[in-house]
């Protein structure tokens, strides 16, 4: 049997439904179990920070993960480290936000916390994505590492921010721009290299703009039916939606699951 190395995005791929109530469909859980029984490798590949992804790692039997948009990897259940964002570039973004009077929040540790000076930040962001800690005296110049920045703004509003051209960004809602790593493909390669596996044996599943970096010609790429058009155009196969047995249907299409 040819061993395959499967990498699954979480939101909109492995897990379906509203962000506050995401669930892994029974058909996807069945596919994961079957793949493992056949001796295949399964891993999460997500833009979520380590702490935000950890519950999926534990609940659904994964021991390997690419997290933080490719900047972090977990092997055999052990976090091997997370590379932070470019510190000076992040500070330039925060300084420009301050000049424009824009609110912001930042993640500077590997927890579920984000920090802000603005008490109403969660309302502006229209989410409760992380645990928000408000500190009116927060000094970002005293922070050594930045893992994510959160900027409540629309696509149109973000245009004047010239500092954004020096940092990776992703947008998951119309209300917030994330400054975060977006090179999942590099994370996949790092994991494959550790295990000495051929890139051609990798299979990636995704749906969003932050999955584009892992839809590479070196391996098999599966886009969910609910994926963005740009990702579908890069895919080797487009399956059904995440909540319509997308993962299982793709695995059956290729013969990985009977």
Coordinates of C-alpha atoms in Angstrom, one line a residue:
X1 CA 0.0 0.0 0.0
X2 CA 1.2 3.5 -0.8
X3 CA 1.2 5.5 2.4
X4 CA -0.4 8.9 2.0
X5 CA 0.1 12.0 4.2
X6 CA -3.2 13.9 4.7
X7 CA -3.3 17.5 5.8
X8 CA -6.7 19.0 6.7
X9 CA -7.6 22.7 7.2
X10 CA -10.0 23.1 10.1
X11 CA -12.5 25.9 9.5
X12 CA -14.8 25.2 6.5
X13 CA -13.0 22.0 5.7
X14 CA -12.7 19.5 8.5
X15 CA -15.2 21.5 10.7
X16 CA -18.4 22.9 9.3
X17 CA -21.0 25.4 10.6
X18 CA -20.8 28.8 12.3
X19 CA -17.4 29.7 13.7
X20 CA -18.8 29.7 17.3
X21 CA -20.3 26.2 16.8
X22 CA -18.0 24.4 14.4
X23 CA -18.3 20.6 14.3
X24 CA -16.7 17.8 12.5
X25 CA -19.3 15.9 10.5
X26 CA -19.7 12.2 11.3
X27 CA -18.7 11.3 7.7
X28 CA -15.4 13.2 8.1
X29 CA -14.7 11.5 11.4
X30 CA -15.4 8.1 9.7
X31 CA -13.0 9.0 6.9
X32 CA -10.3 9.9 9.4
X33 CA -10.7 6.6 11.2
X34 CA -10.6 4.6 8.0
X35 CA -7.5 6.4 6.7
X36 CA -5.7 5.7 10.0
X37 CA -6.7 2.0 10.0
X38 CA -5.2 1.7 6.5
X39 CA -1.9 3.1 7.8
X40 CA -2.1 6.6 6.4
X41 CA -0.9 9.7 8.2
X42 CA -3.4 12.4 9.2
X43 CA -2.6 15.9 10.4
X44 CA -4.3 19.2 10.9
X45 CA -3.1 22.2 8.8
X46 CA -4.6 25.4 10.1
X47 CA -4.1 29.1 10.3
X48 CA -5.3 28.9 13.9
X49 CA -2.8 29.5 16.6
X50 CA -1.6 26.5 18.6
X51 CA -3.9 27.0 21.5
X52 CA -6.9 27.5 19.3
X53 CA -6.3 24.4 17.3
X54 CA -5.3 22.1 20.2
X55 CA -8.9 21.0 21.1
X56 CA -9.3 19.5 17.5
X57 CA -5.9 17.8 17.9
X58 CA -7.0 16.1 21.1
X59 CA -10.7 15.4 20.3
X60 CA -10.2 13.9 16.9
X61 CA -7.2 11.7 17.5
X62 CA -4.5 13.7 15.7
X63 CA -0.9 13.7 16.9
X64 CA 0.6 15.9 14.2
X65 CA -0.3 19.4 13.1
X66 CA 0.7 22.4 11.1
X67 CA -0.6 25.5 12.9
X68 CA -0.1 29.2 12.9
X69 CA -0.5 29.4 9.2
X70 CA 2.6 27.2 8.6
X71 CA 4.8 28.8 11.3
X72 CA 4.2 26.1 13.9
X73 CA 4.4 22.3 13.8
X74 CA 3.4 19.6 16.2
X75 CA 4.9 16.2 15.8
X76 CA 3.8 13.1 17.8
X77 CA 1.9 15.4 20.1
X78 CA 4.8 17.7 20.9
X79 CA 5.0 21.3 19.8
X80 CA 8.3 21.8 18.0
X81 CA 8.0 25.6 18.1
X82 CA 6.1 28.5 16.5
X83 CA 8.0 31.1 14.5
X84 CA 6.7 34.7 15.3
X85 CA 5.9 37.4 12.8
X86 CA 8.5 40.0 11.8
X87 CA 8.6 42.2 14.9
X88 CA 9.6 45.5 13.3
X89 CA 7.0 45.0 10.6
X90 CA 4.3 44.4 13.2
X91 CA 5.3 47.5 15.1
X92 CA 5.1 49.6 12.0
X93 CA 1.5 48.4 11.5
X94 CA 0.5 49.2 15.0
X95 CA 2.1 52.6 14.8
X96 CA 0.2 53.4 11.6
X97 CA -3.0 52.3 13.3
X98 CA -2.4 54.6 16.2
X99 CA -1.7 57.5 13.8
X100 CA -5.1 56.9 12.1
X101 CA -6.9 56.3 15.4
X102 CA -7.7 52.7 14.6
X103 CA -8.2 50.0 17.3
X104 CA -6.1 46.9 17.2
X105 CA -5.4 43.7 19.2
X106 CA -2.4 41.5 19.3
X107 CA -1.4 37.9 20.2
X108 CA 2.0 37.7 21.8
X109 CA 2.0 34.3 23.4
X110 CA 0.8 30.7 22.6
X111 CA -2.5 31.0 24.5
X112 CA -6.0 31.9 23.6
X113 CA -5.5 35.5 24.7
X114 CA -5.3 38.6 22.6
X115 CA -4.5 42.0 24.1
X116 CA -5.9 45.4 23.3
X117 CA -6.2 48.9 24.7
X118 CA -9.8 49.2 23.6
X119 CA -12.6 47.9 25.9
X120 CA -15.1 47.6 23.1
X121 CA -12.8 45.6 20.8
X122 CA -14.9 42.4 20.7
X123 CA -17.9 44.5 19.6
X124 CA -15.9 46.2 16.8
X125 CA -14.6 42.8 15.7
X126 CA -18.1 41.2 15.8
X127 CA -16.5 38.1 17.3
X128 CA -15.5 36.3 20.5
X129 CA -12.7 34.4 18.6
X130 CA -10.2 34.6 21.4
X131 CA -10.2 35.7 25.1
X132 CA -9.7 39.5 24.9
X133 CA -7.6 41.1 27.6
X134 CA -8.0 44.9 27.9
X135 CA -5.0 46.9 29.1
X136 CA -5.3 50.7 28.5
X137 CA -1.5 51.0 29.1
X138 CA -0.4 48.2 26.8
X139 CA 3.0 49.1 25.3
X140 CA 3.7 47.0 22.2
X141 CA 7.2 48.3 22.0
X142 CA 7.9 46.2 25.1
X143 CA 6.7 43.0 23.5
X144 CA 9.3 40.6 22.1
X145 CA 7.1 38.4 19.8
X146 CA 4.0 38.9 17.8
X147 CA 2.1 35.9 16.5
X148 CA -1.1 37.7 15.2
X149 CA -2.5 41.2 14.9
X150 CA -6.3 41.9 14.6
X151 CA -7.5 45.0 12.9
X152 CA -11.3 45.7 12.9
X153 CA -11.9 47.1 9.4
X154 CA -13.5 46.4 6.1
X155 CA -11.6 45.6 2.9
X156 CA -12.2 49.1 1.7
X157 CA -10.9 50.7 5.0
X158 CA -7.7 48.7 5.0
X159 CA -6.5 50.2 1.7
X160 CA -4.8 53.3 3.2
X161 CA -2.6 51.2 5.5
X162 CA 0.7 51.2 3.6
X163 CA 2.4 49.1 6.4
X164 CA 0.3 46.1 5.5
X165 CA 2.4 45.5 2.4
X166 CA 5.2 44.3 4.6
X167 CA 3.2 41.7 6.5
X168 CA 1.1 38.6 5.6
X169 CA -2.6 39.1 6.0
X170 CA -5.8 37.0 5.8
X171 CA -9.5 37.9 6.1
X172 CA -12.0 35.5 7.5
X173 CA -14.9 38.0 8.0
X174 CA -15.9 41.4 6.6
X175 CA -15.1 43.0 9.9
X176 CA -11.5 42.0 10.8
X177 CA -8.2 41.8 9.0
X178 CA -5.8 39.2 10.5
X179 CA -2.1 39.9 10.3
X180 CA -0.8 36.3 10.5
X181 CA 1.4 33.8 8.7
X182 CA 0.0 32.4 5.5
X183 CA 2.4 29.8 4.3
X184 CA 0.8 26.5 5.1
X185 CA 2.7 24.9 2.2
X186 CA 6.0 25.5 4.0
X187 CA 4.6 23.8 7.1
X188 CA 3.5 20.8 5.1
X189 CA 7.0 20.5 3.6
X190 CA 8.6 20.7 7.0
X191 CA 6.5 17.9 8.3
X192 CA 7.1 15.7 5.2
X193 CA 10.9 16.4 5.5
X194 CA 10.9 15.3 9.2
X195 CA 9.3 12.0 8.2
X196 CA 11.4 11.6 5.1
X197 CA 8.3 11.3 3.0
X198 CA 8.0 12.1 -0.7
X199 CA 6.1 15.3 -1.4
X200 CA 4.1 13.4 -4.0
X201 CA 2.5 11.4 -1.2
X202 CA 1.0 14.4 0.5
X203 CA -2.7 15.3 0.1
X204 CA -4.1 18.6 1.3
X205 CA -7.7 19.7 1.9
X206 CA -8.8 23.3 2.1
X207 CA -11.4 25.9 1.4
X208 CA -10.1 29.5 2.0
X209 CA -7.7 32.1 0.8
X210 CA -5.1 31.1 3.5
X211 CA -5.1 27.6 1.9
X212 CA -3.8 28.9 -1.4
X213 CA -0.2 28.5 -0.2
X214 CA -0.6 24.8 0.3
X215 CA -2.3 24.1 -3.0
X216 CA 1.0 23.3 -4.8
X217 CA 1.8 21.1 -7.8
X218 CA 4.0 18.8 -5.7
X219 CA 1.1 16.9 -4.2
X220 CA -2.7 16.2 -4.5
X221 CA -4.9 19.2 -3.7
X222 CA -8.6 18.8 -2.8
X223 CA -10.9 21.8 -2.6
X224 CA -14.2 21.7 -0.7
X225 CA -17.4 22.5 -2.5
X226 CA -17.7 25.6 -0.4
X227 CA -14.2 26.7 -1.3
X228 CA -13.4 30.1 -2.9
X229 CA -13.1 30.0 -6.7
X230 CA -9.4 30.7 -6.7
X231 CA -8.7 27.6 -4.7
X232 CA -11.0 25.4 -6.8
X233 CA -9.1 26.6 -9.9
X234 CA -5.9 25.2 -8.3
X235 CA -7.4 21.9 -7.1
X236 CA -6.9 18.5 -8.6
X237 CA -10.3 17.6 -7.4
X238 CA -13.3 19.6 -6.1
X239 CA -15.5 17.7 -3.7
X240 CA -18.8 18.5 -2.0
X241 CA -19.3 21.0 0.8
X242 CA -17.8 20.4 4.2
X243 CA -21.2 19.7 5.7
X244 CA -22.2 17.5 2.8
X245 CA -19.7 14.7 3.3
X246 CA -17.0 16.5 1.4
X247 CA -14.0 14.8 2.9
X248 CA -15.5 11.3 2.7
X249 CA -16.6 11.8 -0.9
X250 CA -13.1 12.9 -1.9
X251 CA -11.6 9.9 -0.2
X252 CA -14.0 7.6 -2.0
X253 CA -13.3 9.3 -5.3
X254 CA -9.6 8.5 -5.0
X255 CA -10.2 5.0 -3.5
X256 CA -8.6 5.9 -0.2
X257 CA -11.8 5.0 1.6
X258 CA -14.2 2.3 0.4

